[in-house]
Short mmCIF file of C-alpha atoms in Angstrom, two decimals:
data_model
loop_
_atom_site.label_atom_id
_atom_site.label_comp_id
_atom_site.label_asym_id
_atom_site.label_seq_id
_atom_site.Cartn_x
_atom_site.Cartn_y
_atom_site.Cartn_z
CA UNK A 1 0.00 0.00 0.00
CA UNK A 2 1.15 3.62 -1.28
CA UNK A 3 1.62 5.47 2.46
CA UNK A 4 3.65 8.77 3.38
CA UNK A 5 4.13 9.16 7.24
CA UNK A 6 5.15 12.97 8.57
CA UNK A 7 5.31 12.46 11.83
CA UNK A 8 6.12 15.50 13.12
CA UNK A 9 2.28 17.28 12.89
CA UNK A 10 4.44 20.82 14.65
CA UNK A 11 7.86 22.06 15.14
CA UNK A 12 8.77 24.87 16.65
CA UNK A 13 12.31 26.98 16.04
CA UNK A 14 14.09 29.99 16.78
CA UNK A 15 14.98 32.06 13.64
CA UNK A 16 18.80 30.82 12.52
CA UNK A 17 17.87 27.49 14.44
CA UNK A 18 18.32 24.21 11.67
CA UNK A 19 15.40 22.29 11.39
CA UNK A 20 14.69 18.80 9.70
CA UNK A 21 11.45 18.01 8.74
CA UNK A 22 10.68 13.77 8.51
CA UNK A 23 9.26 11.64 5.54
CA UNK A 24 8.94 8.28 5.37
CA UNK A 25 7.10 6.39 2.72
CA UNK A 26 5.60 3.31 1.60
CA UNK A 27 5.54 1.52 -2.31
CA UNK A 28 5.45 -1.42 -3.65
CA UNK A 29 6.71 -0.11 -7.09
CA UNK A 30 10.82 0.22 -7.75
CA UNK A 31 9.87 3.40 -9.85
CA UNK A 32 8.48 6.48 -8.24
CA UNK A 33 8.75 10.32 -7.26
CA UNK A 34 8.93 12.05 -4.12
CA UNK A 35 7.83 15.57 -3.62
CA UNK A 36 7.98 18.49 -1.29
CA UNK A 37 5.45 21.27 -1.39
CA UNK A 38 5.44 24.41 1.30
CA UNK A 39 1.99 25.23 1.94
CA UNK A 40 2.60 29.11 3.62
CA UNK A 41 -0.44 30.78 5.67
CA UNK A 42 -1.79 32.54 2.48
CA UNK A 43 -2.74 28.73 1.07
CA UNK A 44 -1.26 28.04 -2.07
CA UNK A 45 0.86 25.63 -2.80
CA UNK A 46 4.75 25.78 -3.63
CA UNK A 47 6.65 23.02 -5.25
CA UNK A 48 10.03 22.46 -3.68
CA UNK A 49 11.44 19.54 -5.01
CA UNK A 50 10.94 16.16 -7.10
CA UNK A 51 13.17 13.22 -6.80
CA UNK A 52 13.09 10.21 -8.37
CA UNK A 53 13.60 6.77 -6.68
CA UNK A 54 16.72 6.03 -8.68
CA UNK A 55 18.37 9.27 -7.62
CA UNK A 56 19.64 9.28 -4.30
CA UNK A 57 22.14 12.00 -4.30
CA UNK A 58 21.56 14.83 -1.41
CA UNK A 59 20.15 17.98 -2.98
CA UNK A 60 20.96 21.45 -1.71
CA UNK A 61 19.32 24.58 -2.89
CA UNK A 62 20.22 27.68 -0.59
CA UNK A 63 19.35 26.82 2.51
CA UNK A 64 17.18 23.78 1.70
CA UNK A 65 18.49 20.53 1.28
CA UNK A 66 16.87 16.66 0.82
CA UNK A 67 18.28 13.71 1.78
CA UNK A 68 17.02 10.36 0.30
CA UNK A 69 17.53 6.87 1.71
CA UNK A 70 16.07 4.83 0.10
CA UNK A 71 17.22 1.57 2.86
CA UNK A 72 15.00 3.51 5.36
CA UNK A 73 12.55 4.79 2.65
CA UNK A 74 13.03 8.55 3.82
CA UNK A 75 13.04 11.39 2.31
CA UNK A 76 13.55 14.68 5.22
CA UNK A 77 14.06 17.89 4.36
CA UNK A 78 16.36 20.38 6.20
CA UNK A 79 16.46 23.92 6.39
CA UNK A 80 19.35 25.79 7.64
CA UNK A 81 19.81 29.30 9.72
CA UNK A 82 15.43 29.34 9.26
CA UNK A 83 13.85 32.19 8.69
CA UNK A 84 10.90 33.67 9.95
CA UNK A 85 9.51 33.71 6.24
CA UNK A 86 9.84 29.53 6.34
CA UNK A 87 7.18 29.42 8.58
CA UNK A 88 4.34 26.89 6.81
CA UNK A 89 2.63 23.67 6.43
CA UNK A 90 5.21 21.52 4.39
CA UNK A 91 3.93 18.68 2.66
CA UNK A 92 6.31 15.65 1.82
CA UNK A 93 4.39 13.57 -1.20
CA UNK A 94 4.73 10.31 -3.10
CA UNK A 95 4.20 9.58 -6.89
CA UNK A 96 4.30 6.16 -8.28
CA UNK A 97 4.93 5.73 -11.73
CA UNK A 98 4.01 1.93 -12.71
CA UNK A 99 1.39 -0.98 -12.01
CA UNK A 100 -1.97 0.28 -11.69
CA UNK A 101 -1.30 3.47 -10.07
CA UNK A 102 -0.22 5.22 -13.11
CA UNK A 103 -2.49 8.08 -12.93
CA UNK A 104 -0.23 10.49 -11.69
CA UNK A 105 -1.83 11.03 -8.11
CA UNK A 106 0.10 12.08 -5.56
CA UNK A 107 -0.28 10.63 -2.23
CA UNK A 108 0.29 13.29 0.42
CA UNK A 109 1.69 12.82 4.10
CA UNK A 110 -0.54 14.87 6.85
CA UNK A 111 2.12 17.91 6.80
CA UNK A 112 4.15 19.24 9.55
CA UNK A 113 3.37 22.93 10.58
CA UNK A 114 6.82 24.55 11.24
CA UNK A 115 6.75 28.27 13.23
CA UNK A 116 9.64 29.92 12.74
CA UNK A 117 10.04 32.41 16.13
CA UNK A 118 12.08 35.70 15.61
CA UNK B 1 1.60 33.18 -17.54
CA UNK B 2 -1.03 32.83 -15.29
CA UNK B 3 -0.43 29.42 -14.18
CA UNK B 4 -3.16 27.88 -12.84
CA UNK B 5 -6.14 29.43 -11.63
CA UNK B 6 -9.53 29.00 -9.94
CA UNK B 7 -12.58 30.38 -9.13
CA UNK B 8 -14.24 31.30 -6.69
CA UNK B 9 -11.71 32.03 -3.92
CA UNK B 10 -14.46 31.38 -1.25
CA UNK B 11 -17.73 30.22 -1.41
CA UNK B 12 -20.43 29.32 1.17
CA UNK B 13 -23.12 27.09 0.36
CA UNK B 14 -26.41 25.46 1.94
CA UNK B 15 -27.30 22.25 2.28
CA UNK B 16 -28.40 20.63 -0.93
CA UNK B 17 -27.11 23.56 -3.02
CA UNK B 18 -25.32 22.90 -6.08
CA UNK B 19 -22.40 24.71 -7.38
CA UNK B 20 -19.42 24.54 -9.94
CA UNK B 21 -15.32 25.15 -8.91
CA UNK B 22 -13.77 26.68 -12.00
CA UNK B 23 -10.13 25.67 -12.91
CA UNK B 24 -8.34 26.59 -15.86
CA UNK B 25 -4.43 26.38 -16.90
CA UNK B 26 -2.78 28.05 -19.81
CA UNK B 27 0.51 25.94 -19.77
CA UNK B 28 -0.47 23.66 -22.25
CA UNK B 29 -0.86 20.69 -19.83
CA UNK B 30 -2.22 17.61 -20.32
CA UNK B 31 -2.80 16.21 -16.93
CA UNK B 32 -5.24 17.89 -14.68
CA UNK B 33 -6.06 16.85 -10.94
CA UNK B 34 -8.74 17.93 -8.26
CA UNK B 35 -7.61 17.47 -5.04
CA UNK B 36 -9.27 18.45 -1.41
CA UNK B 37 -7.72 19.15 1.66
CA UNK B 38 -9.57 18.61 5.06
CA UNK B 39 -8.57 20.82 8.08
CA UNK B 40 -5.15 19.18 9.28
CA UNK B 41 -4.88 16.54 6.38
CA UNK B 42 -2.97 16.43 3.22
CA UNK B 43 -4.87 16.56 -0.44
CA UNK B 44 -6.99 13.50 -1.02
CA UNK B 45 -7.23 13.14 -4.59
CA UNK B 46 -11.21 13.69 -6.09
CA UNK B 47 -10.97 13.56 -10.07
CA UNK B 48 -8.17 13.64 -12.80
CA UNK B 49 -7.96 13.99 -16.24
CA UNK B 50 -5.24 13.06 -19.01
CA UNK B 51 -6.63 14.90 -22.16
CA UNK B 52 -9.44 16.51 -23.25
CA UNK B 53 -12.90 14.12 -23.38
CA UNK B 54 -11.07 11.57 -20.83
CA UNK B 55 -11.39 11.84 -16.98
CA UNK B 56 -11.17 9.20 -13.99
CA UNK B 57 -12.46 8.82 -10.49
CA UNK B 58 -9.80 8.93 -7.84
CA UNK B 59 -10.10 8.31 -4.36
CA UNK B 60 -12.68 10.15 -2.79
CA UNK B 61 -15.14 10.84 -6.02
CA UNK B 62 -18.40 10.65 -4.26
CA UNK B 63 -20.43 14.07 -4.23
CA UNK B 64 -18.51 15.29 -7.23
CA UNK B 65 -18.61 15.15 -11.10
CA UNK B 66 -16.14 16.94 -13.81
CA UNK B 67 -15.43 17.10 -17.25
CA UNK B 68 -12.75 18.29 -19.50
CA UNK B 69 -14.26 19.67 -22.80
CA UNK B 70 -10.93 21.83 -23.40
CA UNK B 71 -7.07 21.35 -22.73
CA UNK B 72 -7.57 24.44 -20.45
CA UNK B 73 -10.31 24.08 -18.51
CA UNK B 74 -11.22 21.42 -15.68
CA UNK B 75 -14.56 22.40 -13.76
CA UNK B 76 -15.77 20.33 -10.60
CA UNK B 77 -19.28 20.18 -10.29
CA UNK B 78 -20.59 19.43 -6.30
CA UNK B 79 -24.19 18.36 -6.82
CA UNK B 80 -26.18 18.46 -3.14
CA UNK B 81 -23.84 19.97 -1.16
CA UNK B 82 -23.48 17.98 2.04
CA UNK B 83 -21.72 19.66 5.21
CA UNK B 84 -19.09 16.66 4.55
CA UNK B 85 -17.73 18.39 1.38
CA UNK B 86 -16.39 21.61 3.57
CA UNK B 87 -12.99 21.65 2.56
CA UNK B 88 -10.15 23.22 0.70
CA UNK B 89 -10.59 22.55 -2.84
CA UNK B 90 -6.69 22.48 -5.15
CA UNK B 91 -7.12 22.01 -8.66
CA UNK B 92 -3.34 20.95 -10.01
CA UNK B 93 -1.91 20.33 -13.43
CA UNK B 94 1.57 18.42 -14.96
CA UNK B 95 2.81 18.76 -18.49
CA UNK B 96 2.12 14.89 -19.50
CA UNK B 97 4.16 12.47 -18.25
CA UNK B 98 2.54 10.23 -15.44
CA UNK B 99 4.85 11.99 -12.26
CA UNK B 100 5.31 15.30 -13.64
CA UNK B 101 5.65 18.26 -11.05
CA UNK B 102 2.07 19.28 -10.69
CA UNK B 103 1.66 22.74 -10.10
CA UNK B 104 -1.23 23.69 -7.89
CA UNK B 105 -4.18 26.92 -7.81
CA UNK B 106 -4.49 29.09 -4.88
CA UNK B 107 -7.58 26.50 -3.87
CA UNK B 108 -11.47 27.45 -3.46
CA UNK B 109 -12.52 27.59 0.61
CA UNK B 110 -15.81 25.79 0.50
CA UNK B 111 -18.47 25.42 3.28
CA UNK B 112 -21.37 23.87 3.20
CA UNK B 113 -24.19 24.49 6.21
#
């Protein structure tokens, strides 16, 4: 069964604190995508990143980075020196891309609400 | 570009009442999604559609109907509103291939009393 687990439902920092946010995920399928979306108070939502599952180089953009295991089936996100403008609902979500789930849908974790305290 | 947008922002509706989201995308994609999100949740998917004339169910379809007439356009259609459908509503879209990025709408704020 497709599943993505986010554990963490809040975390709260200090601005410059780091801060990893948890993912964990569960496919039967060899192929698929992972995804990170920032949901800020205002609503909409931002795409971050997309990884696929044969890819498990780190990724660092700015103060973001991913890291992918694949032998724990995680995928957590880590922001550096936050800011108080990181302060959201982050979404970490799972796309598979064979078998009979090939529509495309993406099957979100619950989120994790991180406030970011000047 | 404008990405992809929807209509209304907010809408509040009685019991029983029927209404239509509007979503429409002007990147040329192919893929379209409907998606709601319940207070505290992530997006359950509702409806998708890969081309024009072809749409799906996905996995909470009940209460809802759609149809894709255009490349552009995607409209949800909520037939007797039930107090159950108050939610966040995120229309998406993806270029084609089955786990494109799909980039979301600012989302329609439904309730239902």
């Amino acid at each position: 069964a497709q599943k993505v687990t986010q554990a963490q439902t809040e975390i709260s920092v200090v601005e410059k604190e780091d801060v990893t946010l948890d993912c964990v995920y569960e496919t039967r399928d060899t192929t698929y995508y992972l995804f990170w979306y920032k949901q800020p108070p205002s609503g909409e939502l931002v795409f971050l990143i997309r990884r696929n599952s044969f890819d498990e180089q780190n990724e660092i953009s700015g103060r973001y980075s991913w890291n992918f295991q694949k032998s724990t089936s995680s995928f957590n996100f880590t922001i550096t020196a936050s800011q108080v403008v990181d302060s959201a609902v982050y979404f970490c979500a799972l796309s598979e891309a064979g078998g009979s789930s090939n529509t495309g849908k993406l099957i979100f974790g619950q989120g994790t609400t991180l406030q970011v305290k000047p | 570009n404008a990405g992809v947008t929807q209509t209304p922002k907010f809408r509040i509706l009685k019991i029983g009442q029927s209404m239509t989201l509007q979503c429409a995308q002007d990147m040329n994609h192919n893929y379209m999604y409907w998606y709601r999100q319940d207070p505290g949740m992530g997006l359950k998917l509702i409806y998708y559609s890969v081309g024009a004339g072809i749409t799906d169910k996905g996995e909470v379809p009940n209460g809802y109907n759609v149809s894709r007439s255009t490349t552009e356009d995607f409209p949800l259609r909520l037939e007797l509103a039930a107090p159950s459908q108050t939610s966040v509503y995120f229309c998406a879209s993806s270029l084609g291939l089955i786990t494109d990025t799909q980039y979301f709408g600012p989302g329609t704020r439904l309730t239902v009393l």
